[in-house]
Short mmCIF file of C-alpha atoms and ligand atoms in Angstrom, two decimals:
data_model
loop_
_atom_site.label_atom_id
_atom_site.label_comp_id
_atom_site.label_asym_id
_atom_site.label_seq_id
_atom_site.Cartn_x
_atom_site.Cartn_y
_atom_site.Cartn_z
CA UNK A 1 -312.91 15.80 -115.21
CA UNK A 2 -316.09 13.72 -116.94
CA UNK A 3 -318.10 12.11 -114.27
CA UNK A 4 -318.06 7.96 -114.15
CA UNK A 5 -321.95 8.46 -114.92
CA UNK A 6 -322.07 11.09 -117.74
CA UNK A 7 -323.68 8.47 -119.73
CA UNK A 8 -326.69 7.71 -117.36
CA UNK A 9 -329.64 9.79 -118.29
CA UNK A 10 -331.58 8.51 -115.13
CA UNK A 11 -331.67 6.00 -112.44
CA UNK A 12 -334.61 3.64 -113.09
CA UNK A 13 -334.55 1.34 -109.82
CA UNK A 14 -332.34 2.20 -106.80
CA UNK A 15 -329.87 -0.12 -105.33
CA UNK A 16 -332.49 -0.76 -102.50
CA UNK A 17 -335.64 -1.54 -104.86
CA UNK A 18 -333.07 -3.75 -106.90
CA UNK A 19 -332.56 -5.58 -104.23
CA UNK A 20 -335.99 -6.18 -102.92
CA UNK A 21 -336.84 -7.66 -106.22
CA UNK A 22 -334.00 -10.18 -106.15
CA UNK A 23 -334.81 -11.28 -102.98
CA UNK A 24 -338.54 -11.65 -104.00
CA UNK A 25 -337.48 -13.64 -106.88
CA UNK A 26 -335.15 -15.41 -104.58
CA UNK A 27 -338.01 -16.39 -102.49
CA UNK A 28 -340.18 -17.39 -105.51
CA UNK A 29 -337.64 -19.82 -107.18
CA UNK A 30 -337.14 -21.22 -103.79
CA UNK A 31 -340.61 -22.02 -103.10
CA UNK A 32 -340.96 -23.80 -106.72
CA UNK A 33 -337.93 -25.88 -106.31
CA UNK A 34 -337.35 -26.77 -103.15
CA UNK A 35 -338.32 -30.60 -102.07
CA UNK A 36 -337.66 -31.73 -105.60
CA UNK A 37 -335.36 -35.01 -105.58
CA UNK A 38 -333.94 -33.75 -108.69
CA UNK A 39 -330.50 -31.69 -108.58
CA UNK A 40 -331.05 -28.03 -109.14
CA UNK A 41 -328.38 -26.09 -111.52
CA UNK A 42 -328.55 -22.17 -112.25
CA UNK A 43 -326.78 -21.48 -115.61
CA UNK A 44 -325.60 -18.01 -115.85
CA UNK A 45 -325.24 -16.61 -119.55
CA UNK A 46 -322.13 -14.89 -119.38
CA UNK A 47 -320.57 -12.37 -119.59
CA UNK A 48 -323.71 -10.05 -118.60
CA UNK A 49 -325.75 -12.17 -116.07
CA UNK A 50 -322.53 -12.81 -113.51
CA UNK A 51 -323.64 -10.06 -111.01
CA UNK A 52 -327.29 -10.85 -110.99
CA UNK A 53 -326.62 -14.61 -110.86
CA UNK A 54 -324.17 -13.55 -107.45
CA UNK A 55 -327.19 -11.59 -106.36
CA UNK A 56 -329.77 -14.27 -106.79
CA UNK A 57 -327.53 -17.11 -105.47
CA UNK A 58 -327.08 -15.32 -102.20
CA UNK A 59 -330.93 -14.99 -102.09
CA UNK A 60 -331.80 -19.02 -102.12
CA UNK A 61 -330.03 -20.17 -99.27
CA UNK A 62 -332.15 -23.53 -98.49
CA UNK A 63 -332.15 -24.39 -101.76
CA UNK A 64 -328.86 -26.42 -102.68
CA UNK A 65 -327.79 -25.29 -106.29
CA UNK A 66 -324.93 -26.24 -108.62
CA UNK A 67 -323.75 -22.95 -110.95
CA UNK A 68 -322.34 -22.92 -114.03
CA UNK A 69 -322.18 -20.64 -117.19
CA UNK A 70 -322.71 -21.08 -120.80
CA UNK A 71 -321.79 -17.92 -123.25
CA UNK A 72 -323.95 -17.44 -126.42
CA UNK A 73 -322.42 -14.64 -128.71
CA UNK A 74 -324.81 -13.27 -131.68
CA UNK A 75 -324.28 -9.55 -131.75
CA UNK A 76 -320.68 -9.07 -133.03
CA UNK A 77 -319.84 -5.41 -133.04
CA UNK A 78 -323.60 -4.15 -133.16
CA UNK A 79 -326.66 -3.99 -130.95
CA UNK A 80 -329.11 -5.86 -132.77
CA UNK A 81 -329.04 -9.54 -132.71
CA UNK A 82 -328.46 -11.14 -136.00
CA UNK A 83 -330.69 -14.60 -134.92
CA UNK A 84 -327.94 -16.73 -135.03
CA UNK A 85 -326.29 -17.19 -131.73
CA UNK A 86 -323.52 -19.38 -131.25
CA UNK A 87 -322.60 -21.29 -128.22
CA UNK A 88 -319.06 -20.25 -127.74
CA UNK A 89 -318.62 -21.67 -124.27
CA UNK A 90 -320.75 -24.38 -122.78
CA UNK A 91 -321.85 -25.98 -119.28
CA UNK A 92 -319.34 -28.35 -117.68
CA UNK A 93 -322.30 -29.53 -115.15
CA UNK A 94 -324.28 -32.75 -116.15
CA UNK A 95 -327.41 -31.56 -116.46
CA UNK A 96 -329.44 -34.72 -117.39
CA UNK A 97 -332.61 -35.22 -115.17
CA UNK A 98 -331.91 -31.72 -113.68
CA UNK A 99 -333.90 -28.37 -113.12
CA UNK A 100 -332.15 -25.91 -114.89
CA UNK A 101 -332.46 -22.01 -113.89
CA UNK A 102 -331.07 -20.03 -116.88
CA UNK A 103 -330.13 -16.59 -115.63
CA UNK A 104 -329.83 -13.61 -118.16
CA UNK A 105 -329.39 -10.23 -117.53
CA UNK A 106 -331.70 -8.89 -120.19
CA UNK A 107 -334.10 -10.74 -122.89
CA UNK A 108 -334.58 -8.88 -126.12
CA UNK A 109 -335.52 -10.25 -129.42
CA UNK A 110 -335.72 -13.64 -127.58
CA UNK A 111 -332.74 -15.39 -130.00
CA UNK A 112 -330.25 -15.82 -127.15
CA UNK A 113 -332.85 -17.63 -124.97
CA UNK A 114 -334.53 -19.56 -127.46
CA UNK A 115 -331.31 -20.88 -129.01
CA UNK A 116 -330.07 -21.82 -125.27
CA UNK A 117 -333.28 -23.48 -123.99
CA UNK A 118 -333.34 -25.82 -126.82
CA UNK A 119 -329.25 -26.52 -126.10
CA UNK A 120 -330.30 -27.36 -122.22
CA UNK A 121 -333.07 -29.46 -123.15
CA UNK A 122 -331.05 -31.30 -125.31
CA UNK A 123 -328.38 -32.05 -122.96
CA UNK A 124 -331.05 -33.52 -120.78
CA UNK A 125 -332.47 -31.33 -118.28
CA UNK A 126 -335.66 -32.21 -117.01
CA UNK A 127 -336.85 -28.70 -116.73
CA UNK A 128 -335.48 -25.35 -118.24
CA UNK A 129 -337.04 -22.12 -116.11
CA UNK A 130 -335.74 -19.04 -117.09
CA UNK A 131 -335.06 -15.85 -114.71
CA UNK A 132 -333.79 -12.70 -116.18
CA UNK A 133 -333.13 -9.13 -114.61
CA UNK A 134 -334.27 -7.34 -117.34
CA UNK A 135 -337.35 -8.02 -119.64
CA UNK A 136 -337.99 -6.31 -123.35
CA UNK A 137 -341.13 -7.93 -124.40
CA UNK A 138 -341.62 -5.28 -127.16
CA UNK A 139 -339.01 -6.07 -128.81
CA UNK A 140 -339.33 -9.74 -129.12
CA UNK A 141 -339.10 -11.64 -132.48
CA UNK A 142 -339.01 -15.11 -131.49
CA UNK A 143 -341.09 -16.93 -129.07
CA UNK A 144 -339.31 -19.39 -126.50
CA UNK A 145 -340.83 -22.26 -125.21
CA UNK A 146 -339.84 -23.10 -121.59
CA UNK A 147 -339.07 -27.07 -120.85
CA UNK A 148 -341.27 -29.36 -118.56
CA UNK A 149 -342.52 -27.64 -115.58
CA UNK A 150 -340.49 -24.37 -115.97
CA UNK A 151 -340.97 -21.01 -114.96
CA UNK A 152 -340.44 -17.68 -116.04
CA UNK A 153 -339.30 -15.23 -113.68
CA UNK A 154 -338.00 -11.59 -114.13
CA UNK A 155 -337.02 -8.56 -112.45
CA UNK A 156 -338.20 -5.76 -114.27
CA UNK A 157 -340.17 -5.14 -117.70
CA UNK A 158 -338.45 -2.31 -119.64
CA UNK A 159 -339.69 -0.70 -122.53
O1 PRP B 201 -332.72 -11.48 -126.39
P1 PRP B 201 -331.63 -11.25 -127.23
O2 PRP B 201 -331.92 -10.42 -128.44
O3 PRP B 201 -330.75 -12.63 -127.75
O4 PRP B 201 -330.54 -10.40 -126.32
C1 PRP B 201 -330.20 -10.72 -124.91
C2 PRP B 201 -328.68 -11.50 -125.21
O5 PRP B 201 -328.01 -10.00 -125.75
C3 PRP B 201 -327.09 -9.77 -124.33
O6 PRP B 201 -326.08 -10.38 -124.72
P2 PRP B 201 -324.82 -9.90 -125.54
O7 PRP B 201 -324.52 -10.75 -127.10
O8 PRP B 201 -324.72 -8.54 -125.75
O9 PRP B 201 -323.20 -10.64 -124.65
P3 PRP B 201 -322.58 -10.34 -123.46
O10 PRP B 201 -323.81 -10.68 -121.86
O11 PRP B 201 -321.45 -11.31 -123.12
O12 PRP B 201 -322.39 -8.68 -123.73
C4 PRP B 201 -327.89 -10.46 -123.02
O13 PRP B 201 -326.86 -10.50 -122.00
C5 PRP B 201 -328.46 -11.70 -123.48
O14 PRP B 201 -327.67 -12.73 -123.85
#
């Protein structure tokens, strides 16, 4: 019988290493956002970010946060972004005047992120930060600009 993990060539980070890194990011996010009078909203990019978002939320215990999701689709059936993501499911939380942390599983070309940052800014967020579990800067095609005093957090860089 085929193993569940036949398609995995090697393990890049152990569960413990990932857990430790998520804790570090949670501590950094908390330090950067606690004390702000504006509300904080974590917006996960569905569907890939849901586990990372859940892990991250558990590491920001002191920080009161709202959680919402947004979905942007661009890949179709392929693995290359076509450069024109469509927002197919939008956030429900009112973002006006709030600090938004956009949570991604991976940033590759930057197309999705660029589109979503603009979208959340247009909804009135006072800052938009990004937290991605994986970052592939070598594949970047689109430059993205954070909003306000937003920051960029990443778990791991990959080639
Ligand atoms: O930087 P980019 O080139 O835009 O690629 C990154 C995006 O691609 C993946 O989503 P995908 O479209 O595969 O949707 P999914 O998370 O629902 O699988 C990933 O979750 C990011 O949102």
